[in-house]
Coordinates of C-alpha atoms in Angstrom, one line a residue:
M48 CA -0.2 0.1 0.0
K49 CA 1.3 3.2 -1.0
T50 CA 2.0 6.2 1.3
R51 CA 0.0 9.5 0.7
L52 CA 1.7 12.7 0.2
L53 CA -1.1 15.0 0.9
G54 CA -0.9 16.4 4.4
K55 CA 2.9 16.4 4.9
T56 CA 5.1 19.3 5.6
P57 CA 7.8 20.6 3.3
E58 CA 10.3 19.1 5.9
E59 CA 8.6 15.7 5.7
L60 CA 8.6 15.9 1.9
T61 CA 12.2 16.9 1.9
Q62 CA 13.1 13.8 3.7
I63 CA 11.0 11.8 1.2
A64 CA 12.6 13.5 -1.7
L65 CA 16.1 12.6 -0.3
E66 CA 15.1 8.9 0.0
V67 CA 14.1 8.5 -3.6
G68 CA 17.3 10.1 -4.8
L69 CA 16.0 13.7 -5.4
P70 CA 17.7 17.0 -4.4
A71 CA 16.5 18.4 -1.0
F72 CA 14.7 21.3 -2.8
A73 CA 12.4 19.0 -4.4
G74 CA 10.5 18.9 -1.0
K75 CA 9.4 22.5 -1.5
Q76 CA 8.6 21.8 -5.0
M77 CA 6.3 18.9 -4.0
A78 CA 4.7 21.3 -1.3
Q79 CA 3.8 23.8 -4.1
W80 CA 2.3 21.2 -6.4
L81 CA 0.3 19.6 -3.6
Y82 CA -1.2 22.8 -1.9
Q83 CA -0.9 25.6 -4.3
K84 CA -1.4 23.9 -7.6
R85 CA -3.4 21.1 -6.0
I86 CA -2.3 18.3 -8.5
R87 CA -3.9 14.8 -8.4
S88 CA -1.1 12.6 -9.5
I89 CA 2.8 12.7 -9.0
D90 CA 3.2 12.5 -12.8
Q91 CA 1.9 16.1 -12.8
M92 CA 5.1 17.3 -10.8
S93 CA 6.7 18.2 -14.0
N94 CA 9.8 20.2 -12.8
L95 CA 10.8 16.9 -10.9
S96 CA 13.0 14.7 -13.0
K97 CA 11.4 11.8 -14.8
Q98 CA 13.5 9.2 -13.0
G99 CA 12.7 11.0 -9.5
R100 CA 8.9 11.0 -10.6
E101 CA 9.2 7.1 -11.2
A102 CA 11.1 6.5 -7.9
L103 CA 8.3 8.4 -5.9
V104 CA 5.3 6.4 -7.8
Q105 CA 7.0 3.2 -6.6
R106 CA 6.0 4.2 -3.0
Y107 CA 3.9 7.3 -2.7
E108 CA 0.6 8.7 -4.0
V109 CA -0.9 12.1 -3.9
G110 CA -3.8 10.5 -1.9
M111 CA -6.5 12.9 -3.1
I112 CA -9.9 11.5 -2.6
E113 CA -12.7 12.5 -5.0
P114 CA -16.3 12.6 -3.9
I115 CA -18.7 9.7 -5.0
D116 CA -21.9 11.6 -4.6
V117 CA -23.2 15.2 -4.4
Q118 CA -26.6 16.7 -3.7
T119 CA -27.8 20.4 -3.9
S120 CA -30.4 21.8 -1.6
K121 CA -32.9 24.2 -2.7
D122 CA -30.9 26.9 -0.4
G123 CA -27.9 26.4 -2.6
T124 CA -26.2 24.2 0.1
R125 CA -24.2 21.2 -1.2
K126 CA -23.3 18.1 0.5
Y127 CA -20.5 16.1 -0.9
L128 CA -20.0 12.4 0.1
F129 CA -16.6 10.7 0.4
P130 CA -15.7 7.1 0.3
F131 CA -14.1 5.3 3.5
E132 CA -13.9 1.9 4.7
G133 CA -17.2 1.0 7.0
L134 CA -18.8 4.3 6.6
D135 CA -18.5 7.2 4.1
Y136 CA -18.0 10.8 5.5
E137 CA -19.7 14.0 4.3
A138 CA -18.5 17.4 3.7
V139 CA -21.0 20.4 3.4
M140 CA -20.4 23.8 1.3
I141 CA -22.6 26.4 2.6
P142 CA -23.2 29.7 0.5
D143 CA -24.0 33.0 1.9
E144 CA -23.5 36.4 -0.2
D145 CA -19.9 36.7 -0.6
R146 CA -18.8 33.7 1.6
K147 CA -18.5 30.1 0.8
T148 CA -18.0 28.0 4.2
L149 CA -17.0 24.4 4.1
C150 CA -18.1 22.1 7.0
V151 CA -15.4 19.4 7.3
S152 CA -15.6 15.7 8.8
S153 CA -12.7 14.8 10.8
Q154 CA -14.1 11.1 11.6
A155 CA -16.2 8.6 9.8
G156 CA -19.0 8.4 12.6
C157 CA -18.3 9.4 16.0
K158 CA -17.4 8.0 19.5
M159 CA -19.4 10.6 21.5
A160 CA -23.0 8.9 21.0
C161 CA -24.9 12.2 21.5
K162 CA -28.7 11.0 21.2
F163 CA -29.9 13.6 19.2
C164 CA -27.3 13.4 16.6
M165 CA -27.6 11.0 13.6
T166 CA -23.9 10.9 13.2
G167 CA -23.4 9.7 16.8
R168 CA -26.0 7.2 16.0
Q169 CA -24.0 5.4 13.3
G170 CA -21.2 4.6 15.8
F171 CA -17.7 5.1 15.1
H172 CA -15.8 3.7 12.1
G173 CA -12.5 5.3 12.0
N174 CA -10.3 8.5 12.1
L175 CA -9.8 10.4 8.8
D176 CA -6.1 11.2 8.2
A177 CA -4.9 14.4 6.9
A178 CA -5.3 13.6 3.2
D179 CA -8.9 12.3 3.8
I180 CA -9.7 15.7 5.5
L181 CA -7.9 17.8 3.0
S182 CA -9.6 16.1 0.1
Q183 CA -12.7 17.8 1.4
Y184 CA -11.1 21.2 0.7
F185 CA -9.5 20.1 -2.7
A186 CA -11.9 18.0 -4.3
V187 CA -15.2 20.0 -3.7
E188 CA -16.3 22.0 -7.0
E189 CA -16.0 25.4 -5.0
A190 CA -12.4 24.5 -3.9
G191 CA -11.1 27.7 -5.4
E192 CA -13.7 29.9 -3.9
L193 CA -13.8 28.8 -0.1
T194 CA -13.8 31.7 2.3
N195 CA -14.2 29.8 5.7
T196 CA -14.3 26.4 7.3
V197 CA -15.8 24.9 10.2
F198 CA -14.9 21.5 11.7
M199 CA -18.3 20.7 12.3
G200 CA -19.1 17.7 10.3
M201 CA -18.9 13.9 11.2
G202 CA -16.8 13.2 14.3
E203 CA -15.1 15.1 17.3
P204 CA -12.2 16.9 15.8
L205 CA -10.3 16.9 19.2
D206 CA -10.5 13.1 19.4
N207 CA -8.7 13.1 16.0
W208 CA -6.4 16.1 17.1
D209 CA -3.0 14.9 15.7
Q210 CA -4.5 14.8 12.1
V211 CA -6.8 18.0 12.6
K212 CA -3.7 19.9 13.7
R213 CA -1.8 18.7 10.5
V214 CA -4.7 20.0 8.4
I215 CA -4.9 23.5 10.0
E216 CA -1.2 23.7 9.7
V217 CA -1.4 23.2 5.8
L218 CA -4.7 25.7 5.6
T219 CA -2.6 28.4 7.7
A220 CA 0.9 28.1 6.8
P221 CA 2.7 30.0 4.1
W222 CA 3.6 27.1 2.2
G223 CA 0.1 25.7 2.3
L224 CA -3.0 27.9 1.7
A225 CA -1.9 30.7 3.9
W226 CA -5.4 31.1 5.5
S227 CA -5.6 33.4 8.4
P228 CA -7.0 31.2 11.7
K229 CA -9.9 33.7 11.8
R230 CA -11.1 31.9 8.8
I231 CA -11.3 28.5 10.7
T232 CA -13.6 27.5 13.5
L233 CA -13.4 24.2 15.4
S234 CA -16.5 22.8 17.2
T235 CA -15.9 20.4 20.2
I236 CA -18.2 18.4 22.5
G237 CA -15.3 19.2 25.2
V238 CA -12.5 16.7 25.2
L239 CA -10.9 18.4 28.0
P240 CA -7.1 17.2 27.7
K241 CA -7.2 17.9 23.9
L242 CA -9.0 21.3 24.4
K243 CA -6.2 22.7 26.7
I244 CA -3.6 21.7 24.0
F245 CA -5.9 23.2 21.1
L246 CA -6.5 26.5 23.3
D247 CA -2.4 26.7 23.9
E248 CA -1.3 25.9 20.2
C249 CA -3.9 27.1 18.1
K250 CA -5.2 30.6 17.1
C251 CA -8.4 29.2 15.5
H252 CA -12.0 30.2 16.6
L253 CA -13.7 27.6 19.0
A254 CA -17.4 26.4 19.3
V255 CA -18.4 24.3 22.2
S256 CA -21.4 22.1 21.9
L257 CA -23.2 22.8 25.2
H258 CA -27.0 22.3 24.6
N259 CA -28.1 22.3 28.2
P260 CA -26.3 24.1 31.2
F261 CA -27.8 21.4 34.1
P262 CA -25.2 18.6 34.3
E263 CA -27.8 16.0 35.1
E264 CA -29.9 17.0 32.1
R265 CA -27.0 17.2 29.8
A266 CA -25.8 13.8 30.7
Q267 CA -29.1 12.1 29.8
M268 CA -28.4 13.2 26.1
M269 CA -24.5 13.5 25.9
P270 CA -22.5 10.8 27.6
V271 CA -19.5 12.7 27.4
Q272 CA -20.7 14.8 30.2
K273 CA -19.7 12.0 32.6
A274 CA -16.2 12.3 31.6
W275 CA -15.8 16.1 31.2
S276 CA -18.5 18.1 32.6
E277 CA -19.5 21.5 31.1
T278 CA -18.7 23.4 34.3
E279 CA -14.8 22.0 33.9
I280 CA -14.8 23.1 30.2
I281 CA -16.0 26.6 31.0
R282 CA -13.5 26.9 33.9
L283 CA -10.9 26.1 31.5
L284 CA -12.0 28.7 29.0
K285 CA -12.2 31.2 31.6
Q286 CA -8.3 31.1 31.9
Y287 CA -7.9 32.4 28.2
D288 CA -8.6 35.7 26.7
F289 CA -11.3 36.1 24.1
T290 CA -11.4 39.7 23.9
G291 CA -9.2 39.7 21.0
Q292 CA -9.2 38.2 17.5
R293 CA -9.9 34.6 18.8
R294 CA -13.5 33.9 19.5
V295 CA -15.5 31.3 21.8
S296 CA -19.2 30.5 21.0
F297 CA -21.5 27.8 22.5
E298 CA -23.9 25.7 20.3
Y299 CA -27.2 25.3 21.7
T300 CA -29.7 23.0 20.0
V301 CA -33.1 24.1 21.2
F302 CA -35.6 21.3 21.9
H303 CA -39.1 21.7 23.1
G304 CA -39.8 20.9 26.7
W305 CA -36.2 19.9 27.3
N306 CA -33.9 22.9 27.5
D307 CA -36.0 25.9 26.5
T308 CA -37.2 27.1 29.8
P309 CA -36.5 30.6 31.4
S310 CA -34.7 28.5 34.1
H311 CA -32.4 27.1 31.4
A312 CA -31.6 30.7 30.0
R313 CA -31.0 31.9 33.7
E314 CA -28.5 29.1 34.4
L315 CA -27.0 29.5 30.9
I316 CA -26.3 33.2 32.0
R317 CA -24.8 32.3 35.5
L318 CA -22.6 29.5 33.9
L319 CA -21.3 32.0 31.2
S320 CA -20.7 35.0 33.4
H321 CA -17.5 36.7 33.0
L322 CA -16.7 35.1 29.8
E323 CA -16.6 36.9 26.5
C324 CA -18.6 34.6 24.3
R325 CA -21.6 33.9 21.9
V326 CA -24.5 31.5 22.1
N327 CA -25.8 30.2 18.9
L328 CA -29.1 28.9 19.2
I329 CA -30.0 26.1 16.8
R330 CA -33.1 24.7 15.5
F331 CA -33.4 21.0 16.1
H332 CA -34.2 18.8 13.0
R333 CA -36.3 15.8 13.8
I334 CA -34.8 12.3 13.6
P335 CA -36.4 9.0 14.1
D336 CA -37.0 7.6 17.6
F337 CA -36.3 10.6 19.5
P338 CA -38.6 11.9 22.3
Y339 CA -38.2 15.6 21.7
G340 CA -39.1 17.8 18.9
P341 CA -37.9 21.3 18.1
A342 CA -38.8 24.4 19.9
E343 CA -41.3 26.8 18.2
Q344 CA -39.8 29.9 16.6
K345 CA -41.3 32.3 19.2
D346 CA -39.8 30.2 22.2
M347 CA -36.4 30.3 20.5
E348 CA -36.9 34.1 20.3
A349 CA -37.9 34.4 23.9
F350 CA -35.0 32.3 24.8
R351 CA -32.7 34.6 22.7
D352 CA -34.0 37.7 24.4
L353 CA -33.7 36.2 27.8
L354 CA -29.9 35.9 27.2
T355 CA -29.5 39.3 25.7
E356 CA -31.2 40.9 28.6
G357 CA -28.6 38.7 31.1
G358 CA -25.6 40.2 28.9
I359 CA -25.1 37.2 26.7
T360 CA -24.7 37.8 23.0
A361 CA -27.2 35.3 21.3
T362 CA -28.3 34.5 17.9
I363 CA -30.6 32.1 16.0
R364 CA -28.7 30.3 13.4
A365 CA -30.3 29.9 10.1
S366 CA -30.8 26.2 9.1
R367 CA -29.3 25.4 5.8
G368 CA -29.3 22.2 3.6
E369 CA -32.2 20.3 5.8
D370 CA -33.9 18.8 2.7
I371 CA -30.7 17.1 1.7
F372 CA -30.1 16.2 5.2
A373 CA -26.9 18.3 5.6
A374 CA -28.2 20.5 8.4
C375 CA -26.7 20.2 12.0
G376 CA -26.9 16.8 13.4
L377 CA -28.1 15.1 10.3
L378 CA -24.8 13.7 8.6
A379 CA -25.2 10.1 8.5
G380 CA -22.6 9.1 5.7
K381 CA -25.3 7.7 3.3
H382 CA -26.0 7.9 -0.3
K383 CA -28.9 9.8 -1.6
E384 CA -32.0 7.8 -1.9

């Protein structure tokens, strides 16, 4: 089985070049072919010697994965399906005026098993490596037009941090896509040990999946609560400065009769006090065999207004791509019917 080049740094590519008899500077050339010219095959690396390319092909491949299915929503959202052993994974492109945001997956399935998430219901089928994740950026039709990205697709990014960190390096490095970290948001359920590493090492924005401020209620739907509670997560976040360029937000899916009462709003205000943050209220999308439904719009607005009155910036996120199962919590790695 050949080793994939996509996702490797110039230093690693230089070592590979030397191993196959190419000069050291070929490592930098390979990085340019991979990340700036976005080639699909080693044969396209035309400024490498033919002998060097032949030696590379014996042991390596670019490793770009092409989507096997694409669906387009009536609102312009597009969902791409990529192949993976056990369970295919998905990326979602969300257009919005002059922005095109790509929501990417970091795992096939998910270990976290949140009861209201279709991805979590699929179980865990494996970590995506850097080439799998970067393929989502390079193989979609809008690859050259993307303005932002969110690690909010299938899987828990911090549960696959080594590969996600490598991808973020490619996205932000001068030899890669040279994006500002401000264009990238990582969403997590709160894997506490890796969260601290992320906060110390990365300048990207952070979104935390909260969904309920009461520990015992959150544990009913989110098993991770038993390992890393929301109070521990927020205690850690309060040690960092979010008044500058890096932002933290909290994802709060609103369910009718479970987490949409004034007492939930008041507890959320108390929990997030003295933390510069935003709360994104998300409309729940119905899934089979789940006891709760979405909150009504008027109740979501009332909840938002209570948070605002309590000093918390809160917004109701517009739902996108629901008709093709591309909205929050609906990714399941399945072909269209």
